[in-house]
């Protein structure tokens, strides 16, 4: 199987030394890439800036901004069987990045933000040759929100995790997830190390891909 995994945060520049980003550590995406390498799949890991080592057998594509991630995903998906979109893409970016460092102000000032492009929603929904797995980090209404994203973001699978606490989800070594599908009941995976969760995700993704291929033949 050829799998593309995106991981980590994006950085949206304000000026040459400042940016907007989020707390994503990249641990979940890297664990999935590692599990896929262990299972001898062909792995492309598209990664935002993180402080962890990549699995040695993965092909690494480094990105910084959401626009770079958008281009990288569109470049690599046509030749994959599964896209796992684990990256925490910034939802907004400064409307204009300053080319010179902004001077400190003594008064309040407003930064004008514009929405980034939604990468998942930009992928073709019909007749695509690959399976799309999205992630949804939620602090509330997890199931409702995940089901809605499954449809709006044209995903085959959405993996939802509750990021309201500090003991699982973003930055943590642990996670607890619920996997939502278009055509079957959700599966809950209780709290465990991200490496363990990653192997379970991979198994479920492989089953979904197989089911999809059987349907087509
Ligand atoms: O809407 P939300 O950001 O919660 O959706 C999360 C999912 O959408 C993740 O899979 C993330 O990688 C993806 N996403 C995207 N493009 C964006 C924002 C999020 O593909 N601009």
Short mmCIF file of C-alpha atoms and ligand atoms in Angstrom, two decimals:
data_model
loop_
_atom_site.label_atom_id
_atom_site.label_comp_id
_atom_site.label_asym_id
_atom_site.label_seq_id
_atom_site.Cartn_x
_atom_site.Cartn_y
_atom_site.Cartn_z
CA UNK A 1 0.00 0.00 0.00
CA UNK A 2 1.19 3.52 -0.80
CA UNK A 3 0.28 5.82 2.07
CA UNK A 4 0.67 9.59 2.39
CA UNK A 5 0.57 10.89 5.97
CA UNK A 6 0.53 14.59 6.85
CA UNK A 7 1.67 15.55 10.35
CA UNK A 8 2.47 18.44 12.64
CA UNK A 9 1.38 22.06 12.60
CA UNK A 10 1.60 24.68 9.87
CA UNK A 11 3.13 28.11 10.45
CA UNK A 12 1.54 31.14 8.87
CA UNK A 13 3.98 34.06 8.73
CA UNK A 14 3.11 37.45 10.21
CA UNK A 15 6.53 38.87 9.33
CA UNK A 16 10.00 37.30 8.83
CA UNK A 17 10.32 36.36 12.52
CA UNK A 18 6.75 35.77 13.71
CA UNK A 19 4.00 33.34 12.83
CA UNK A 20 0.60 31.91 13.80
CA UNK A 21 0.63 28.22 14.66
CA UNK A 22 -0.83 25.66 17.07
CA UNK A 23 0.23 23.10 19.70
CA UNK A 24 0.45 20.09 17.39
CA UNK A 25 3.57 17.99 18.15
CA UNK A 26 3.27 15.70 15.11
CA UNK A 27 3.43 12.62 17.39
CA UNK A 28 0.19 11.01 16.11
CA UNK A 29 1.06 11.43 12.42
CA UNK A 30 4.64 10.26 12.95
CA UNK A 31 3.38 7.20 14.87
CA UNK A 32 1.09 6.32 11.96
CA UNK A 33 3.95 6.76 9.47
CA UNK A 34 6.17 4.58 11.67
CA UNK A 35 3.53 1.85 12.00
CA UNK A 36 3.09 1.90 8.21
CA UNK A 37 6.86 1.61 7.66
CA UNK A 38 6.99 -1.32 10.12
CA UNK A 39 4.26 -3.03 8.11
CA UNK A 40 6.41 -2.46 4.99
CA UNK A 41 4.06 -0.04 3.27
CA UNK A 42 5.44 2.69 1.02
CA UNK A 43 5.24 5.85 3.15
CA UNK A 44 5.41 9.53 2.25
CA UNK A 45 5.37 11.75 5.33
CA UNK A 46 4.50 15.38 4.65
CA UNK A 47 5.51 17.19 7.80
CA UNK A 48 5.22 20.62 9.33
CA UNK A 49 7.93 21.83 11.75
CA UNK A 50 8.23 19.31 14.61
CA UNK A 51 10.93 18.23 17.07
CA UNK A 52 10.78 14.46 16.53
CA UNK A 53 12.70 12.09 14.28
CA UNK A 54 11.06 10.68 11.19
CA UNK A 55 10.95 6.93 10.55
CA UNK A 56 14.06 6.11 8.50
CA UNK A 57 12.16 4.32 5.73
CA UNK A 58 9.65 7.07 5.00
CA UNK A 59 10.06 9.61 2.25
CA UNK A 60 9.96 13.00 4.00
CA UNK A 61 8.49 16.13 2.46
CA UNK A 62 8.96 19.18 4.68
CA UNK A 63 6.45 22.01 4.57
CA UNK A 64 5.97 25.14 6.67
CA UNK A 65 2.79 26.95 5.58
CA UNK A 66 -0.72 25.69 4.80
CA UNK A 67 -0.20 26.75 1.18
CA UNK A 68 2.92 24.58 0.95
CA UNK A 69 0.98 21.70 2.52
CA UNK A 70 -1.84 22.21 0.00
CA UNK A 71 0.62 21.96 -2.91
CA UNK A 72 2.44 18.94 -1.44
CA UNK A 73 -0.79 17.01 -0.80
CA UNK A 74 -2.09 17.68 -4.32
CA UNK A 75 1.27 16.64 -5.75
CA UNK A 76 1.43 13.33 -3.86
CA UNK A 77 -2.19 12.06 -3.63
CA UNK A 78 -2.58 10.98 -7.25
CA UNK A 79 0.01 8.23 -6.67
CA UNK A 80 -1.27 6.96 -3.30
CA UNK A 81 -3.81 4.43 -2.03
CA UNK A 82 -4.49 6.17 1.28
CA UNK A 83 -4.16 9.76 2.47
CA UNK A 84 -4.07 10.23 6.25
CA UNK A 85 -4.53 13.92 6.92
CA UNK A 86 -3.26 14.18 10.48
CA UNK A 87 -1.66 17.65 10.14
CA UNK A 88 -3.09 20.43 12.28
CA UNK A 89 -3.55 22.96 9.51
CA UNK A 90 -3.94 26.54 10.64
CA UNK A 91 -7.48 27.72 9.89
CA UNK A 92 -6.38 31.32 9.36
CA UNK A 93 -3.33 33.14 8.06
CA UNK A 94 -2.40 36.82 8.08
CA UNK A 95 -4.04 38.51 5.08
CA UNK A 96 -0.61 39.85 4.21
CA UNK A 97 2.75 38.78 5.62
CA UNK A 98 5.04 41.79 6.19
CA UNK A 99 8.35 41.54 4.35
CA UNK A 100 10.15 43.43 7.14
CA UNK A 101 9.95 42.83 10.90
CA UNK A 102 7.01 44.73 12.36
CA UNK A 103 8.09 47.32 14.92
CA UNK A 104 6.76 46.93 18.44
CA UNK A 105 3.71 49.11 19.06
CA UNK A 106 2.77 50.71 22.35
CA UNK A 107 -0.92 50.70 21.45
CA UNK A 108 -3.22 47.81 20.54
CA UNK A 109 -3.21 46.85 16.91
CA UNK A 110 -5.30 44.44 14.87
CA UNK A 111 -3.93 41.71 12.64
CA UNK A 112 -6.19 40.96 9.67
CA UNK A 113 -6.61 37.22 9.11
CA UNK A 114 -7.95 35.35 6.15
CA UNK A 115 -9.11 31.70 6.10
CA UNK A 116 -6.61 29.17 4.71
CA UNK A 117 -7.75 26.82 1.95
CA UNK A 118 -9.36 23.62 3.24
CA UNK A 119 -7.10 20.93 1.79
CA UNK A 120 -9.40 17.95 2.38
CA UNK A 121 -12.43 19.73 0.95
CA UNK A 122 -10.38 20.66 -2.12
CA UNK A 123 -9.77 17.01 -3.06
CA UNK A 124 -12.11 15.46 -5.61
CA UNK A 125 -14.91 13.55 -3.88
CA UNK A 126 -16.03 11.30 -6.72
CA UNK A 127 -14.09 8.73 -8.72
CA UNK A 128 -10.92 9.16 -6.74
CA UNK A 129 -8.56 6.24 -6.54
CA UNK A 130 -7.46 6.72 -2.93
CA UNK A 131 -9.05 6.49 0.51
CA UNK A 132 -9.15 9.70 2.58
CA UNK A 133 -8.76 9.67 6.36
CA UNK A 134 -9.26 12.99 8.15
CA UNK A 135 -8.69 13.92 11.76
CA UNK A 136 -10.94 16.03 13.97
CA UNK A 137 -9.60 17.48 17.20
CA UNK A 138 -12.59 18.57 19.26
CA UNK A 139 -13.18 20.07 22.67
CA UNK A 140 -16.98 19.54 22.58
CA UNK A 141 -19.81 17.86 20.58
CA UNK A 142 -17.25 15.38 19.24
CA UNK A 143 -19.62 12.97 17.44
CA UNK A 144 -21.84 15.63 15.83
CA UNK A 145 -18.83 17.58 14.64
CA UNK A 146 -16.97 14.52 13.32
CA UNK A 147 -20.03 13.27 11.37
CA UNK A 148 -20.46 16.72 9.84
CA UNK A 149 -16.75 16.89 8.83
CA UNK A 150 -16.92 13.42 7.31
CA UNK A 151 -19.39 14.74 4.74
CA UNK A 152 -18.21 18.35 4.32
CA UNK A 153 -14.55 17.41 3.99
CA UNK A 154 -15.22 14.51 1.60
CA UNK A 155 -13.57 11.95 3.90
CA UNK A 156 -14.09 8.18 3.87
CA UNK A 157 -13.02 8.01 7.51
CA UNK A 158 -12.74 10.63 10.28
CA UNK A 159 -10.72 10.01 13.42
CA UNK A 160 -11.96 12.20 16.23
CA UNK A 161 -10.13 12.93 19.45
CA UNK A 162 -11.03 15.01 22.45
CA UNK A 163 -8.35 17.63 23.00
CA UNK A 164 -10.01 19.34 25.97
CA UNK A 165 -7.70 17.65 28.51
CA UNK A 166 -3.90 17.63 28.78
CA UNK A 167 -3.57 13.86 29.24
CA UNK A 168 -4.45 12.87 25.69
CA UNK A 169 -4.56 14.41 22.22
CA UNK A 170 -2.29 17.31 21.29
CA UNK A 171 1.32 17.17 22.58
CA UNK A 172 0.62 14.10 24.72
CA UNK A 173 2.14 10.63 24.15
CA UNK A 174 -1.35 9.18 24.64
CA UNK A 175 -4.56 9.44 22.72
CA UNK A 176 -8.14 8.18 22.83
CA UNK A 177 -10.09 8.19 19.60
CA UNK A 178 -13.38 7.39 17.92
CA UNK A 179 -13.32 6.43 14.26
CA UNK A 180 -16.30 7.45 12.12
CA UNK A 181 -17.12 5.91 8.72
CA UNK A 182 -19.53 6.70 5.93
CA UNK A 183 -21.10 3.26 5.92
CA UNK A 184 -20.65 1.60 9.31
CA UNK A 185 -20.93 2.27 13.03
CA UNK A 186 -18.15 4.19 14.77
CA UNK A 187 -15.31 2.35 16.55
CA UNK A 188 -13.97 3.65 19.86
CA UNK A 189 -10.35 3.03 20.83
CA UNK A 190 -9.66 3.63 24.52
CA UNK A 191 -6.75 5.66 25.82
CA UNK A 192 -3.37 4.20 24.94
CA UNK A 193 0.09 5.24 23.69
CA UNK A 194 -0.06 6.91 20.29
CA UNK A 195 2.18 4.16 18.89
CA UNK A 196 -0.40 1.51 19.89
CA UNK A 197 -3.29 3.65 18.60
CA UNK A 198 -1.39 4.14 15.32
CA UNK A 199 -1.16 0.38 14.70
CA UNK A 200 -4.89 -0.01 15.34
CA UNK A 201 -5.67 2.89 13.00
CA UNK A 202 -3.51 1.35 10.30
CA UNK A 203 -5.27 -2.01 10.61
CA UNK A 204 -8.69 -0.37 10.31
CA UNK A 205 -7.55 1.77 7.37
CA UNK A 206 -6.23 -1.32 5.55
CA UNK A 207 -9.58 -3.08 6.12
CA UNK A 208 -11.48 -0.05 4.79
CA UNK A 209 -9.26 0.09 1.72
CA UNK A 210 -9.74 -3.62 1.05
CA UNK A 211 -13.51 -3.28 1.43
CA UNK A 212 -13.52 -0.37 -1.00
CA UNK A 213 -11.46 -2.28 -3.55
CA UNK A 214 -13.72 -5.35 -3.27
CA UNK A 215 -16.76 -3.12 -3.82
CA UNK A 216 -15.24 -1.74 -7.02
CA UNK A 217 -14.47 -5.13 -8.59
O1 LIG B 1 -12.10 21.56 10.58
P1 LIG B 1 -10.90 20.93 11.24
O2 LIG B 1 -9.67 21.78 11.16
O3 LIG B 1 -11.20 20.40 12.60
O4 LIG B 1 -10.63 19.62 10.36
C1 LIG B 1 -9.58 18.79 10.65
C2 LIG B 1 -9.20 17.97 9.44
O5 LIG B 1 -9.17 18.78 8.27
C3 LIG B 1 -7.80 17.42 9.58
O6 LIG B 1 -7.74 16.19 8.90
C4 LIG B 1 -6.95 18.49 8.90
O7 LIG B 1 -5.71 17.97 8.46
C5 LIG B 1 -7.85 18.93 7.76
N1 LIG B 1 -7.72 20.35 7.34
C6 LIG B 1 -7.45 20.62 6.00
N2 LIG B 1 -7.31 21.93 5.59
C7 LIG B 1 -7.46 22.94 6.46
C8 LIG B 1 -7.78 22.68 7.82
C9 LIG B 1 -7.89 21.35 8.24
O8 LIG B 1 -7.33 19.69 5.20
N3 LIG B 1 -7.32 24.19 6.03
#
